[in-house]
Structures are given as C-alpha cells and as structure tokens.
mmCIF file of C-alpha atoms in Angstrom:
data_model
loop_
_atom_site.group_PDB
_atom_site.id
_atom_site.type_symbol
_atom_site.label_atom_id
_atom_site.label_comp_id
_atom_site.label_asym_id
_atom_site.label_seq_id
_atom_site.Cartn_x
_atom_site.Cartn_y
_atom_site.Cartn_z
ATOM 1 C CA LEU A 295 -38.978 108.116 -21.005
ATOM 2 C CA MET A 296 -37.199 111.469 -20.565
ATOM 3 C CA GLY A 297 -39.976 113.259 -18.676
ATOM 4 C CA ASP A 298 -38.454 112.914 -15.206
ATOM 5 C CA ALA A 299 -35.240 114.663 -16.306
ATOM 6 C CA TYR A 300 -36.986 117.879 -17.415
ATOM 7 C CA SER A 301 -38.892 120.720 -15.755
ATOM 8 C CA LEU A 302 -41.208 123.308 -17.255
ATOM 9 C CA TRP A 303 -39.137 126.334 -18.385
ATOM 10 C CA GLY A 304 -41.722 128.576 -19.985
ATOM 11 C CA ILE A 305 -45.017 128.867 -21.804
ATOM 12 C CA ILE A 306 -45.349 130.750 -25.080
ATOM 13 C CA GLN A 307 -48.679 132.535 -25.399
ATOM 14 C CA ALA A 308 -50.294 134.089 -28.472
ATOM 15 C CA TYR A 309 -53.383 136.304 -28.098
ATOM 16 C CA ASN A 310 -53.470 135.393 -24.397
ATOM 17 C CA GLU A 311 -53.748 131.670 -25.109
ATOM 18 C CA PRO A 312 -51.004 129.121 -24.259
ATOM 19 C CA ARG A 313 -49.548 127.696 -27.486
ATOM 20 C CA LEU A 314 -46.230 126.043 -26.584
ATOM 21 C CA GLU A 315 -44.634 124.665 -23.419
ATOM 22 C CA ILE A 316 -40.833 124.628 -23.222
ATOM 23 C CA TYR A 317 -38.929 122.280 -20.913
ATOM 24 C CA ARG A 318 -35.295 122.258 -19.744
ATOM 25 C CA ARG A 319 -33.110 120.036 -17.581
ATOM 26 C CA HIS A 320 -32.090 122.444 -14.779
ATOM 27 C CA PRO A 321 -34.773 124.488 -12.987
ATOM 28 C CA ALA A 322 -33.978 127.957 -11.607
ATOM 29 C CA PRO A 323 -35.772 130.644 -9.528
ATOM 30 C CA ALA A 324 -39.127 131.713 -10.930
ATOM 31 C CA THR A 325 -39.689 134.854 -12.982
ATOM 32 C CA VAL A 326 -42.174 136.164 -15.517
ATOM 33 C CA VAL A 327 -41.164 137.889 -18.754
ATOM 34 C CA GLN A 328 -43.592 139.590 -21.121
ATOM 35 C CA LEU A 329 -43.150 140.087 -24.862
ATOM 36 C CA PRO A 330 -44.985 142.804 -26.827
ATOM 37 C CA ALA A 331 -48.611 141.883 -27.512
ATOM 38 C CA PRO A 332 -49.953 139.652 -28.899
ATOM 39 C CA LEU A 333 -47.014 137.433 -27.838
ATOM 40 C CA SER A 334 -45.922 136.800 -24.257
ATOM 41 C CA VAL A 335 -43.783 134.337 -22.320
ATOM 42 C CA THR A 336 -44.809 133.192 -18.848
ATOM 43 C CA ALA A 337 -41.710 131.599 -17.369
ATOM 44 C CA PRO A 338 -41.647 129.764 -14.053
ATOM 45 C CA TYR A 339 -37.836 129.776 -14.229
ATOM 46 C CA THR A 340 -35.102 132.237 -15.036
ATOM 47 C CA ILE A 341 -34.679 132.912 -18.747
ATOM 48 C CA PRO A 342 -30.907 132.760 -19.394
ATOM 49 C CA PHE A 343 -30.901 135.071 -22.430
ATOM 50 C CA ALA A 344 -32.461 138.306 -23.620
ATOM 51 C CA ILE A 345 -35.741 138.020 -25.505
ATOM 52 C CA ALA A 346 -35.965 140.189 -28.631
ATOM 53 C CA SER A 347 -39.298 141.408 -29.908
ATOM 54 C CA VAL A 348 -40.272 141.057 -33.543
ATOM 55 C CA GLU A 349 -39.696 144.793 -33.996
ATOM 56 C CA LEU A 350 -35.940 144.263 -33.404
ATOM 57 C CA LEU A 351 -35.502 142.006 -36.434
ATOM 58 C CA PRO A 352 -33.654 143.513 -39.410
ATOM 59 C CA PRO A 353 -36.092 145.225 -41.774
ATOM 60 C CA MET A 354 -37.178 143.620 -45.008
ATOM 61 C CA THR A 355 -35.425 144.738 -48.174
ATOM 62 C CA ALA A 356 -38.234 146.068 -50.351
ATOM 63 C CA VAL A 357 -38.346 144.779 -53.939
ATOM 64 C CA ALA A 358 -40.961 144.575 -56.691
ATOM 65 C CA TYR A 359 -40.693 141.488 -58.888
ATOM 66 C CA ARG A 360 -43.654 139.812 -60.568
ATOM 67 C CA PHE A 361 -43.833 136.087 -61.284
ATOM 68 C CA GLY A 362 -46.229 135.800 -64.192
ATOM 69 C CA ASP A 363 -49.554 137.419 -63.345
ATOM 70 C CA GLN A 364 -49.867 135.231 -60.269
ATOM 71 C CA LEU A 365 -47.501 136.410 -57.529
ATOM 72 C CA GLU A 366 -45.381 139.390 -56.587
ATOM 73 C CA LEU A 367 -42.252 139.318 -54.427
ATOM 74 C CA ILE A 368 -42.423 142.515 -52.368
ATOM 75 C CA GLY A 369 -39.563 141.994 -49.915
ATOM 76 C CA TYR A 370 -36.925 139.687 -48.487
ATOM 77 C CA ARG A 371 -34.750 139.309 -45.416
ATOM 78 C CA LEU A 372 -31.392 137.539 -45.624
ATOM 79 C CA PRO A 373 -30.016 137.489 -42.057
ATOM 80 C CA THR A 374 -26.551 136.428 -43.249
ATOM 81 C CA THR A 375 -24.631 136.113 -46.493
ATOM 82 C CA THR A 376 -22.279 133.507 -45.011
ATOM 83 C CA ALA A 377 -23.009 129.831 -44.398
ATOM 84 C CA ARG A 378 -21.106 126.583 -43.906
ATOM 85 C CA LEU A 379 -20.907 123.391 -45.923
ATOM 86 C CA GLY A 380 -23.467 120.965 -44.546
ATOM 87 C CA GLY A 381 -25.333 123.831 -42.890
ATOM 88 C CA GLN A 382 -28.384 125.879 -43.827
ATOM 89 C CA LEU A 383 -28.979 129.374 -45.148
ATOM 90 C CA PRO A 384 -31.974 131.209 -43.614
ATOM 91 C CA LEU A 385 -34.187 133.297 -45.889
ATOM 92 C CA VAL A 386 -37.472 135.181 -45.470
ATOM 93 C CA LEU A 387 -39.590 136.211 -48.475
ATOM 94 C CA ALA A 388 -42.747 138.330 -48.532
ATOM 95 C CA TRP A 389 -45.317 137.513 -51.221
ATOM 96 C CA ARG A 390 -48.486 139.155 -52.519
ATOM 97 C CA GLY A 391 -51.139 137.340 -54.527
ATOM 98 C CA LEU A 392 -52.124 138.854 -57.890
ATOM 99 C CA PRO A 393 -55.491 138.541 -59.688
ATOM 100 C CA ALA A 394 -54.440 135.565 -61.843
ATOM 101 C CA LEU A 395 -53.536 133.511 -58.771
ATOM 102 C CA GLY A 396 -55.588 130.340 -58.738
ATOM 103 C CA ARG A 397 -53.189 127.398 -58.848
ATOM 104 C CA ASP A 398 -50.615 125.970 -56.453
ATOM 105 C CA TYR A 399 -47.045 127.162 -56.907
ATOM 106 C CA THR A 400 -43.771 125.971 -55.419
ATOM 107 C CA LEU A 401 -40.702 128.016 -54.521
ATOM 108 C CA PHE A 402 -37.255 126.878 -55.611
ATOM 109 C CA ALA A 403 -34.179 128.397 -53.964
ATOM 110 C CA GLN A 404 -30.758 127.354 -55.232
ATOM 111 C CA LEU A 405 -27.105 128.109 -54.571
ATOM 112 C CA LEU A 406 -25.224 128.030 -57.881
ATOM 113 C CA ASP A 407 -21.590 128.312 -58.899
ATOM 114 C CA ALA A 408 -20.367 130.084 -62.046
ATOM 115 C CA ASN A 409 -21.187 126.965 -64.106
ATOM 116 C CA GLN A 410 -24.777 126.778 -62.773
ATOM 117 C CA ARG A 411 -23.919 123.738 -60.649
ATOM 118 C CA LYS A 412 -26.063 123.482 -57.514
ATOM 119 C CA ILE A 413 -24.494 123.104 -54.072
ATOM 120 C CA GLY A 414 -27.718 123.860 -52.203
ATOM 121 C CA GLN A 415 -31.411 123.610 -53.029
ATOM 122 C CA LEU A 416 -34.840 123.892 -51.452
ATOM 123 C CA ASP A 417 -38.208 123.258 -53.135
ATOM 124 C CA THR A 418 -41.123 124.080 -50.855
ATOM 125 C CA ALA A 419 -44.521 125.712 -50.423
ATOM 126 C CA LEU A 420 -44.402 129.507 -50.359
ATOM 127 C CA SER A 421 -45.737 129.734 -46.809
ATOM 128 C CA CYS A 422 -46.320 127.048 -44.187
ATOM 129 C CA ASN A 423 -48.915 129.178 -42.375
ATOM 130 C CA ALA A 424 -50.995 130.276 -45.375
ATOM 131 C CA GLY A 425 -51.632 126.933 -47.062
ATOM 132 C CA PRO A 426 -51.364 126.347 -50.826
ATOM 133 C CA THR A 427 -51.348 129.455 -53.022
ATOM 134 C CA SER A 428 -54.650 128.418 -54.651
ATOM 135 C CA GLU A 429 -56.284 129.293 -51.303
ATOM 136 C CA TRP A 430 -54.668 132.719 -50.887
ATOM 137 C CA THR A 431 -56.657 135.940 -50.990
ATOM 138 C CA VAL A 432 -55.656 138.252 -53.822
ATOM 139 C CA GLY A 433 -53.776 141.282 -52.504
ATOM 140 C CA GLU A 434 -52.930 139.693 -49.153
ATOM 141 C CA THR A 435 -49.281 139.697 -48.069
ATOM 142 C CA MET A 436 -47.870 136.326 -46.992
ATOM 143 C CA PRO A 437 -44.433 135.745 -45.425
ATOM 144 C CA GLY A 438 -42.422 132.599 -46.058
ATOM 145 C CA TYR A 439 -39.603 131.383 -43.796
ATOM 146 C CA TYR A 440 -37.042 129.032 -45.317
ATOM 147 C CA GLN A 441 -33.851 127.135 -44.477
ATOM 148 C CA ILE A 442 -31.868 126.233 -47.605
ATOM 149 C CA PRO A 443 -29.738 123.094 -47.054
ATOM 150 C CA ILE A 444 -26.147 123.210 -48.303
ATOM 151 C CA LEU A 445 -24.465 120.007 -49.457
ATOM 152 C CA PRO A 446 -21.557 118.964 -47.196
ATOM 153 C CA ALA A 447 -19.294 117.452 -49.874
ATOM 154 C CA GLU A 448 -18.758 120.606 -51.908
ATOM 155 C CA SER A 449 -16.140 123.335 -52.179
ATOM 156 C CA PRO A 450 -16.079 126.591 -50.194
ATOM 157 C CA GLY A 451 -16.421 129.756 -52.248
ATOM 158 C CA VAL A 452 -18.862 132.427 -53.398
ATOM 159 C CA TYR A 453 -22.164 131.234 -54.829
ATOM 160 C CA GLN A 454 -25.236 132.921 -56.264
ATOM 161 C CA LEU A 455 -28.550 132.549 -54.442
ATOM 162 C CA VAL A 456 -31.389 132.400 -56.981
ATOM 163 C CA ILE A 457 -35.114 131.914 -56.444
ATOM 164 C CA GLY A 458 -38.101 131.265 -58.663
ATOM 165 C CA LEU A 459 -41.558 129.728 -58.799
ATOM 166 C CA TYR A 460 -43.055 126.837 -60.707
ATOM 167 C CA ASP A 461 -46.484 125.275 -61.148
ATOM 168 C CA SER A 462 -46.707 122.448 -58.614
ATOM 169 C CA GLN A 463 -48.371 120.076 -61.110
ATOM 170 C CA SER A 464 -46.835 120.906 -64.496
ATOM 171 C CA VAL A 465 -43.444 121.940 -63.005
ATOM 172 C CA GLU A 466 -43.437 124.810 -65.511
ATOM 173 C CA ARG A 467 -41.573 127.857 -64.217
ATOM 174 C CA LEU A 468 -43.323 131.205 -64.001
ATOM 175 C CA PRO A 469 -41.710 134.024 -66.014
ATOM 176 C CA LEU A 470 -40.084 136.788 -63.991
ATOM 177 C CA TYR A 471 -40.647 140.519 -64.595
ATOM 178 C CA ALA A 472 -39.165 143.689 -63.119
ATOM 179 C CA ALA A 473 -41.425 146.476 -61.850
ATOM 180 C CA SER A 474 -40.948 148.190 -65.232
ATOM 181 C CA GLY A 475 -42.367 145.139 -67.016
ATOM 182 C CA GLU A 476 -38.969 144.025 -68.363
ATOM 183 C CA ALA A 477 -38.722 140.252 -68.770
ATOM 184 C CA LEU A 478 -35.936 138.775 -66.600
ATOM 185 C CA GLY A 479 -36.099 135.070 -67.413
ATOM 186 C CA ASP A 480 -37.445 132.584 -64.873
ATOM 187 C CA ALA A 481 -35.028 132.884 -61.913
ATOM 188 C CA LEU A 482 -34.152 135.865 -59.717
ATOM 189 C CA PRO A 483 -30.520 136.289 -58.544
ATOM 190 C CA LEU A 484 -31.031 137.493 -54.987
ATOM 191 C CA ALA A 485 -27.550 137.680 -53.419
ATOM 192 C CA GLU A 486 -24.008 136.358 -53.396
ATOM 193 C CA ILE A 487 -23.411 133.896 -50.572
ATOM 194 C CA THR A 488 -20.009 132.977 -49.160
ATOM 195 C CA ILE A 489 -19.804 129.292 -48.266
ATOM 196 C CA GLU A 490 -17.176 128.390 -45.679
ATOM 197 C CA PRO A 491 -15.739 124.939 -44.784
#
C-alpha cells in the first residue's frame, strides 16, 4: 500500500552479495558509497549522513569472567551509561565457549536499585547470529547485541546494571568466577547507569 510513496535509497552488500534494500520517501541525485570490505553500500541516491566503518566503534572493554565451566565473558561495550525511562539501554557482550558447554543458556540483564528492585530487564539468547549455545564451537568467540528495556513508570536515578546466565530449561543460574578462580555469586555488576526522566 505504501510502495508508490518510496524510492530505493541504497543496497547493503555483504561479501559482494546484496543483503538489504533500503527505501526512503524523497529521492536525490545518485551516488555510490563504499564501506570497508566485506561490507559495502551501493546507493542510487545521496546518503545524507556520514557512514562509519566498524573499526570506528568504541573498543571492547576486556574482562575475564567465567560462568560455571560453560562460558566465559571476555569483553563488553556499553555505548552509554545514561538512558531514559521508557527507553532502552544498548549493550554488547563477547562470549567464548568453554569445554563443558553443551546445553542452552539464557542471558539475563537487569537494572537494579539499592533494594534490588528491577526497573529494567532483558532475558534473551546470548547471540542471535550464533544459534543456541548447545550448538557453539568450544573456543569460538561470539558477540551478542542487546537492548535492555527500561520501565516507563519508575523513578529517575542511578541503577546498577547486572548480568548473568541461567540454564534455559532448569532456570538454574550459573555460578560466576573471577579470572583468579574467586567465586563471585551468580550475577556480575557491570556498570552504574543513570536513568533520566
């Protein structure tokens, strides 16, 4: 029904194959913009903003936390430590499978106040692209990209972002260990997040 109001804006290519067509309402003079391989954008119209390559993203913060003998968190990227009520908090985590990995595990990410009351929560697979963890290859690094929803009817303030893993069937949390082997409970405090109105 809306097709006549839109024109082709660009085509996203990966490994020289078209993967995604993007449309917009107002066409403009043609141009072609290339991204670093293996990604490229072929645009029949003017692109109204700068395109940043993956290399320009903030680097991962390297960490070494082990969840049981199944998974290791080796890095994270938190683009912002500020979010709004009713909004979302973006988070990237990098995982590595350990030898005991063989079941499916779920990530929980929560925003907690001083009384452990949740104002935001996400329970999801560790990586959309890699499939369930039972299918991962031991030693392979897998990134996960998340958007943590924040409840709208809460109070602004500073909250703790915590993450952890649990067995997808038994819902039993995996124990958390530092690189030294020290037991840290079953949830990792990752950062303080300021929630604004």
